[in-house]
Coordinates of C-alpha atoms in Angstrom, one line a residue:
Chain W
X1 CA 100.3 114.7 87.6
X2 CA 100.0 111.5 85.5
X3 CA 97.9 111.2 82.3
X4 CA 94.1 110.7 82.8
X5 CA 92.8 107.2 82.3
X6 CA 89.7 106.9 80.2
X7 CA 86.9 105.5 82.3
X8 CA 85.1 107.1 85.2
X9 CA 86.8 104.8 87.8
X10 CA 90.2 105.8 86.5
X11 CA 89.2 109.5 86.7
X12 CA 87.8 109.1 90.2
X13 CA 91.0 107.4 91.4
X14 CA 93.2 110.0 89.9
X15 CA 91.0 112.8 91.3
X16 CA 91.0 111.3 94.8
X17 CA 94.8 110.9 94.8
X18 CA 95.3 114.5 93.7
X19 CA 92.9 115.9 96.3
X20 CA 94.2 113.7 99.1
X21 CA 97.7 114.9 98.3
X22 CA 96.7 118.6 97.9
X23 CA 94.2 118.9 100.8
X24 CA 94.7 115.9 103.0
X25 CA 92.6 112.7 103.2
X26 CA 90.4 113.9 106.0
X27 CA 89.6 117.3 104.5
X28 CA 88.6 115.8 101.1
X29 CA 84.9 114.8 100.6
X30 CA 83.2 112.5 98.1
X31 CA 81.6 115.6 96.5
X32 CA 85.1 117.1 96.0
X33 CA 86.3 113.9 94.3
X34 CA 83.3 113.6 92.1
X35 CA 83.5 117.2 91.0
X36 CA 87.2 117.0 90.2
X37 CA 86.6 113.8 88.2
X38 CA 83.7 115.5 86.3
X39 CA 81.1 113.0 87.5
X40 CA 78.1 113.1 89.8
X41 CA 78.2 111.8 93.4
X42 CA 75.8 109.2 92.3
X43 CA 78.3 107.9 89.8
X44 CA 80.9 107.9 92.6
X45 CA 78.7 105.7 94.8
X46 CA 78.0 103.4 91.9
X47 CA 81.7 102.4 92.0
X48 CA 82.8 103.0 95.6
X49 CA 81.2 102.7 99.1
X50 CA 83.3 105.6 100.5
X51 CA 86.4 107.6 99.8
X52 CA 88.7 105.1 101.4
X53 CA 87.6 102.4 99.0
X54 CA 88.9 104.5 96.1
X55 CA 92.4 103.8 97.4
X56 CA 91.9 100.1 98.0
X57 CA 89.5 99.2 95.1
X58 CA 92.2 97.4 93.1
X59 CA 92.9 94.9 95.8
X60 CA 90.8 92.0 94.4
X61 CA 92.4 92.2 90.9
X62 CA 95.8 92.7 92.4
X63 CA 95.5 89.6 94.7
X64 CA 94.0 87.6 91.8
X65 CA 97.1 88.3 89.8
X66 CA 99.2 86.4 92.4
X67 CA 96.7 83.6 93.0
X68 CA 95.9 82.8 89.4
X69 CA 99.6 82.6 88.5
X70 CA 100.0 79.9 91.1
X71 CA 96.8 78.0 90.0
X72 CA 97.8 78.2 86.3
X73 CA 101.5 77.1 86.7
X74 CA 102.4 73.7 85.2
X75 CA 102.1 70.6 87.4
X76 CA 105.3 69.9 89.3
X77 CA 106.4 73.6 89.5
X78 CA 108.4 73.8 92.7
X79 CA 107.2 76.1 95.5
X80 CA 109.7 78.9 94.9
X81 CA 108.9 78.7 91.2
X82 CA 105.3 79.3 92.1
X83 CA 106.3 82.2 94.3
X84 CA 108.3 83.7 91.6
X85 CA 105.5 83.4 89.0
X86 CA 103.1 84.9 91.5
X87 CA 105.4 87.9 92.1
X88 CA 105.8 88.6 88.4
X89 CA 102.0 88.3 87.8
X90 CA 101.1 90.4 90.8
X91 CA 103.5 93.0 89.7
X92 CA 101.9 93.1 86.2
X93 CA 98.4 93.5 87.7
X94 CA 99.7 96.4 89.8
X95 CA 101.4 98.1 86.8
X96 CA 98.2 97.8 84.8
X97 CA 96.2 99.6 87.6
X98 CA 98.7 102.3 88.4
X99 CA 101.7 104.3 87.1
X100 CA 104.8 104.6 89.3
X101 CA 103.9 108.2 90.0
X102 CA 100.4 107.3 91.1
X103 CA 101.7 104.5 93.3
X104 CA 104.1 106.9 94.9
X105 CA 101.4 109.5 95.6
X106 CA 99.0 106.9 96.9
X107 CA 101.6 105.5 99.2
X108 CA 102.4 108.9 100.7
X109 CA 98.7 109.4 101.4
X110 CA 98.4 105.9 103.1
X111 CA 101.6 106.3 105.1
X112 CA 100.5 109.6 106.7
X113 CA 97.1 108.3 107.9
X114 CA 96.8 105.7 110.7
X115 CA 93.6 104.1 109.6
X116 CA 94.8 103.8 106.0
X117 CA 98.2 102.4 107.0
X118 CA 96.3 99.7 109.1
X119 CA 94.1 98.9 106.1
X120 CA 97.3 98.5 104.0
X121 CA 98.8 96.1 106.5
X122 CA 95.6 94.0 106.5
X123 CA 95.7 94.0 102.7
X124 CA 99.2 92.5 102.8
X125 CA 98.3 90.0 105.5
X126 CA 95.3 88.9 103.3
X127 CA 97.6 88.6 100.3
X128 CA 99.9 86.3 102.3
X129 CA 97.0 84.1 103.2
X130 CA 95.6 84.1 99.6
X131 CA 99.0 83.0 98.2
X132 CA 99.3 80.3 100.9
X133 CA 95.7 79.2 100.1
X134 CA 96.6 78.9 96.4
X135 CA 99.7 76.9 97.3
X136 CA 97.8 74.4 99.6
X137 CA 95.2 74.0 96.8
X138 CA 98.1 72.5 94.8
X139 CA 98.8 70.0 97.6
X140 CA 101.7 71.9 99.2
X141 CA 101.9 71.4 103.0
X142 CA 100.4 74.1 105.2
X143 CA 103.6 75.1 106.9
X144 CA 105.5 75.5 103.6
X145 CA 102.6 77.3 102.0
X146 CA 102.3 79.8 104.9
X147 CA 106.0 80.6 104.8
X148 CA 105.9 80.9 101.0
X149 CA 103.0 83.4 101.3
X150 CA 105.1 85.5 103.7
X151 CA 108.1 85.3 101.3
X152 CA 105.9 86.6 98.5
X153 CA 104.6 89.5 100.5
X154 CA 108.0 90.3 101.9
X155 CA 109.6 90.4 98.5
X156 CA 106.7 92.3 96.9
X157 CA 106.5 94.9 99.6
X158 CA 110.2 95.4 99.8
X159 CA 110.5 95.8 96.1
X160 CA 107.5 98.1 96.1
X161 CA 109.2 100.3 98.7
X162 CA 112.3 100.5 96.6
X163 CA 110.3 101.2 93.5
X164 CA 108.4 104.2 94.9
X165 CA 111.6 105.7 96.4
X166 CA 112.7 109.0 94.8
X167 CA 114.7 108.4 91.6
X168 CA 114.0 104.6 91.6
X169 CA 114.2 102.6 88.4
X170 CA 110.8 102.1 86.6
X171 CA 111.0 98.4 86.3
X172 CA 109.2 96.8 89.3
X173 CA 109.6 93.3 88.0
X174 CA 113.3 93.6 87.8
X175 CA 113.4 95.1 91.3
X176 CA 111.3 92.2 92.6
X177 CA 113.6 89.6 91.0
X178 CA 116.6 91.3 92.5
X179 CA 114.9 91.4 95.9
X180 CA 114.0 87.7 95.7
X181 CA 117.6 86.9 94.7
X182 CA 118.8 88.9 97.8
X183 CA 116.4 86.9 100.1
X184 CA 117.7 83.7 98.6
X185 CA 121.2 84.7 99.2
X186 CA 120.4 85.8 102.8
X187 CA 118.5 82.8 103.9
X188 CA 120.8 80.5 101.9
X189 CA 123.7 81.5 104.2
X190 CA 121.8 79.8 107.0
X191 CA 122.3 76.3 105.6
X192 CA 126.1 76.4 106.2
Chain N
X1 CA 92.1 79.0 133.6
X2 CA 95.9 79.4 134.2
X3 CA 97.4 80.2 137.6
X4 CA 97.3 83.8 138.9
X5 CA 100.4 85.9 138.6
X6 CA 101.4 87.8 141.7
X7 CA 101.3 91.5 140.8
X8 CA 98.2 93.6 140.0
X9 CA 99.2 93.9 136.3
X10 CA 99.3 90.1 136.1
X11 CA 95.9 89.8 137.8
X12 CA 94.5 92.5 135.5
X13 CA 95.7 90.7 132.4
X14 CA 94.4 87.4 133.5
X15 CA 91.0 89.0 134.5
X16 CA 90.7 90.8 131.2
X17 CA 91.5 87.7 129.1
X18 CA 88.9 85.7 131.2
X19 CA 86.2 88.3 130.8
X20 CA 86.8 89.0 127.1
X21 CA 86.6 85.2 126.6
X22 CA 83.4 84.8 128.7
X23 CA 81.5 87.9 127.7
X24 CA 83.2 89.3 124.6
X25 CA 85.6 92.2 124.2
X26 CA 83.0 94.9 123.5
X27 CA 80.7 93.9 126.4
X28 CA 83.5 94.0 129.0
X29 CA 84.2 97.3 130.9
X30 CA 87.3 98.5 132.8
X31 CA 85.1 98.3 135.9
X32 CA 84.4 94.6 135.3
X33 CA 88.1 93.9 134.8
X34 CA 89.2 95.8 137.9
X35 CA 86.5 94.1 140.0
X36 CA 87.5 90.6 138.8
X37 CA 91.2 91.4 139.5
X38 CA 90.3 92.7 142.9
X39 CA 91.7 96.2 142.4
X40 CA 90.1 99.6 142.0
X41 CA 89.5 101.3 138.6
X42 CA 92.1 103.8 139.7
X43 CA 94.7 101.0 139.9
X44 CA 93.6 99.8 136.5
X45 CA 94.3 103.3 135.0
X46 CA 97.6 103.5 136.8
X47 CA 98.8 100.7 134.5
X48 CA 96.7 100.9 131.4
X49 CA 95.1 103.7 129.3
X50 CA 92.2 101.5 128.3
X51 CA 91.0 97.9 128.0
X52 CA 92.7 97.4 124.7
X53 CA 96.1 98.2 126.2
X54 CA 95.8 95.3 128.6
X55 CA 96.1 93.0 125.6
X56 CA 99.0 94.8 124.0
X57 CA 100.9 96.1 127.0
X58 CA 103.8 93.6 126.7
X59 CA 104.7 94.8 123.2
X60 CA 107.7 96.9 124.3
X61 CA 109.3 94.1 126.4
X62 CA 108.6 91.6 123.7
X63 CA 110.1 93.7 120.9
X64 CA 113.1 94.6 123.1
X65 CA 113.8 90.8 123.5
X66 CA 114.4 90.6 119.7
X67 CA 116.3 93.9 119.4
X68 CA 118.7 93.4 122.3
X69 CA 119.7 90.0 121.2
X70 CA 120.8 91.5 117.9
X71 CA 122.6 94.4 119.6
X72 CA 124.4 92.1 122.0
X73 CA 125.5 89.4 119.5
X74 CA 129.3 89.0 119.1
X75 CA 130.9 91.1 116.3
X76 CA 130.9 89.3 113.0
X77 CA 127.8 87.2 113.7
X78 CA 126.2 86.6 110.2
X79 CA 122.7 88.0 109.5
X80 CA 120.9 84.7 109.8
X81 CA 122.8 84.1 113.1
X82 CA 121.4 87.4 114.3
X83 CA 117.9 86.5 113.1
X84 CA 118.1 83.2 114.9
X85 CA 119.3 84.7 118.2
X86 CA 116.6 87.4 118.0
X87 CA 113.9 84.6 117.5
X88 CA 115.2 82.7 120.6
X89 CA 115.3 85.8 122.7
X90 CA 111.9 87.1 121.6
X91 CA 110.4 83.8 122.3
X92 CA 111.8 83.8 125.8
X93 CA 110.4 87.3 126.4
X94 CA 107.0 86.1 125.3
X95 CA 107.1 83.0 127.5
X96 CA 108.0 85.1 130.6
X97 CA 104.9 87.2 129.9
X98 CA 102.4 84.5 129.1
X99 CA 101.6 80.9 129.5
X100 CA 100.7 78.9 126.3
X101 CA 97.1 78.8 127.6
X102 CA 97.0 82.6 128.1
X103 CA 98.5 83.1 124.6
X104 CA 95.9 80.9 123.1
X105 CA 93.0 82.7 124.9
X106 CA 94.4 86.1 124.0
X107 CA 94.8 85.1 120.4
X108 CA 91.2 83.9 120.1
X109 CA 90.0 87.3 121.5
X110 CA 92.2 89.2 119.0
X111 CA 91.2 87.1 116.0
X112 CA 87.5 87.7 116.5
X113 CA 87.7 91.5 116.7
X114 CA 88.6 93.6 113.7
X115 CA 90.2 96.5 115.5
X116 CA 92.3 94.1 117.7
X117 CA 93.4 92.1 114.7
X118 CA 94.5 95.3 112.9
X119 CA 96.4 96.3 116.0
X120 CA 98.1 92.9 116.1
X121 CA 99.1 93.3 112.4
X122 CA 100.6 96.7 113.2
X123 CA 102.5 95.2 116.1
X124 CA 104.1 92.6 113.8
X125 CA 104.9 95.3 111.1
X126 CA 106.6 97.3 113.9
X127 CA 108.5 94.3 115.0
X128 CA 109.9 93.8 111.5
X129 CA 111.0 97.4 111.4
X130 CA 112.6 97.2 114.8
X131 CA 114.5 94.1 113.9
X132 CA 115.6 95.7 110.6
X133 CA 116.7 98.8 112.6
X134 CA 118.8 96.7 115.0
X135 CA 120.4 95.1 112.0
X136 CA 121.3 98.3 110.2
X137 CA 122.7 99.6 113.5
X138 CA 125.3 96.8 113.0
X139 CA 126.2 98.0 109.5
X140 CA 124.0 95.6 107.6
X141 CA 122.7 97.0 104.3
X142 CA 119.1 98.3 104.3
X143 CA 117.8 95.8 101.8
X144 CA 119.2 92.8 103.6
X145 CA 118.1 94.2 107.0
X146 CA 114.5 94.7 105.8
X147 CA 114.3 91.2 104.4
X148 CA 115.8 89.8 107.6
X149 CA 113.2 91.7 109.7
X150 CA 110.4 90.1 107.6
X151 CA 112.1 86.6 107.9
X152 CA 112.1 87.0 111.7
X153 CA 108.4 88.1 111.9
X154 CA 107.3 85.4 109.4
X155 CA 109.1 82.6 111.4
X156 CA 107.9 84.0 114.7
X157 CA 104.3 84.4 113.7
X158 CA 104.1 81.0 111.9
X159 CA 105.7 79.2 114.9
X160 CA 103.3 81.1 117.2
X161 CA 100.3 80.0 115.2
X162 CA 101.5 76.4 115.4
X163 CA 102.1 76.7 119.2
X164 CA 98.6 78.0 120.0
X165 CA 96.9 75.3 117.9
X166 CA 95.0 72.7 119.9
X167 CA 97.3 70.0 121.2
X168 CA 100.5 71.7 120.1
X169 CA 103.8 71.0 121.8
X170 CA 104.7 73.4 124.7
X171 CA 108.2 74.3 123.4
X172 CA 107.9 77.5 121.3
X173 CA 111.6 77.8 120.8
X174 CA 111.8 74.3 119.3
X175 CA 108.9 75.1 117.0
X176 CA 110.6 78.4 115.9
X177 CA 113.8 76.6 115.1
X178 CA 111.9 74.0 113.1
X179 CA 110.0 76.7 111.3
X180 CA 113.2 78.6 110.5
X181 CA 114.8 75.3 109.2
X182 CA 111.7 74.8 106.9
X183 CA 112.1 78.4 105.6
X184 CA 115.8 77.8 104.9
X185 CA 114.9 74.5 103.1
X186 CA 112.1 76.2 101.1
X187 CA 114.1 79.3 100.0
X188 CA 117.2 77.2 99.5
X189 CA 115.6 75.3 96.7
X190 CA 115.5 78.5 94.8
X191 CA 119.2 78.6 94.3
X192 CA 119.3 75.6 92.0

């Protein structure tokens, strides 16, 4: 699979994704993951509470990518400008954490396991709320902020699904912008 | 609380919502619910597999409301016209199943319990997919259909949250239309 990342968390994540793919999530133990990554179980537990956390550990950094882009935007940036900056930044945070190949393998694991799929849904719901919160912190009305949070999550997750499809282009940012343009076109037809 | 509905499923739902509110979800048993509804446990299990199902039993009818409105729309109805018909119809299906007061009580129970909140998120994700599926069945492109599914769920769940807020107006359809108009305005500003 993909090249090894240097630190022990990178090795643990890669090892977990490989083992979950090869043997299934339920059959893989923390001991297996630590052994494959070449670290002790003690090292595993220094970084993660359990094996599920290995798959979701990047959530805070990922969410911060979106939120900070909104907080850092120039005063007067319109709501959709904030949404679009958040999408670009969130995408960059994701790309720093994972290769396209790793994202694809991780997604296949999550999709085939009920509890993991539920966890992933909650992650996206939390992302929508975090984006909305960053918007209201800039004085945007609650209703608009909530809808903008949903727009961001819809565009991100739709672009992400396209990106991990077999043979998809490698540029997630371009896919996101194209997806946002399609949403704008779709919803824009409603004004007439 | 609200008036009793005639059948035993209506009585069981009302009894469950009352008991979950009074004593908490975890502390309430199927026997408690059956007793409060004035039926036997056997009758309970004729309708529901477990106590969680009482809260989610309407999902199929609710989802069908959205999906059938899309399937039944006249040929050539534009995508946002389908979305708006689906929202009106889904809303009517919900209003037939529950009063505003019941919806509010049910939501408070679901929000305060992790497993129920996860289940609710999955219900909304499934609704988005069902709406998208009904759209692609009409020949709408996958990408557009997926985004339209998300638009419907975002508008529905945002309007629903407004509707169950304290002192909210009783007309969910009006709130949904207002919410859709706000989304149109928001996303529309992106074209400039």
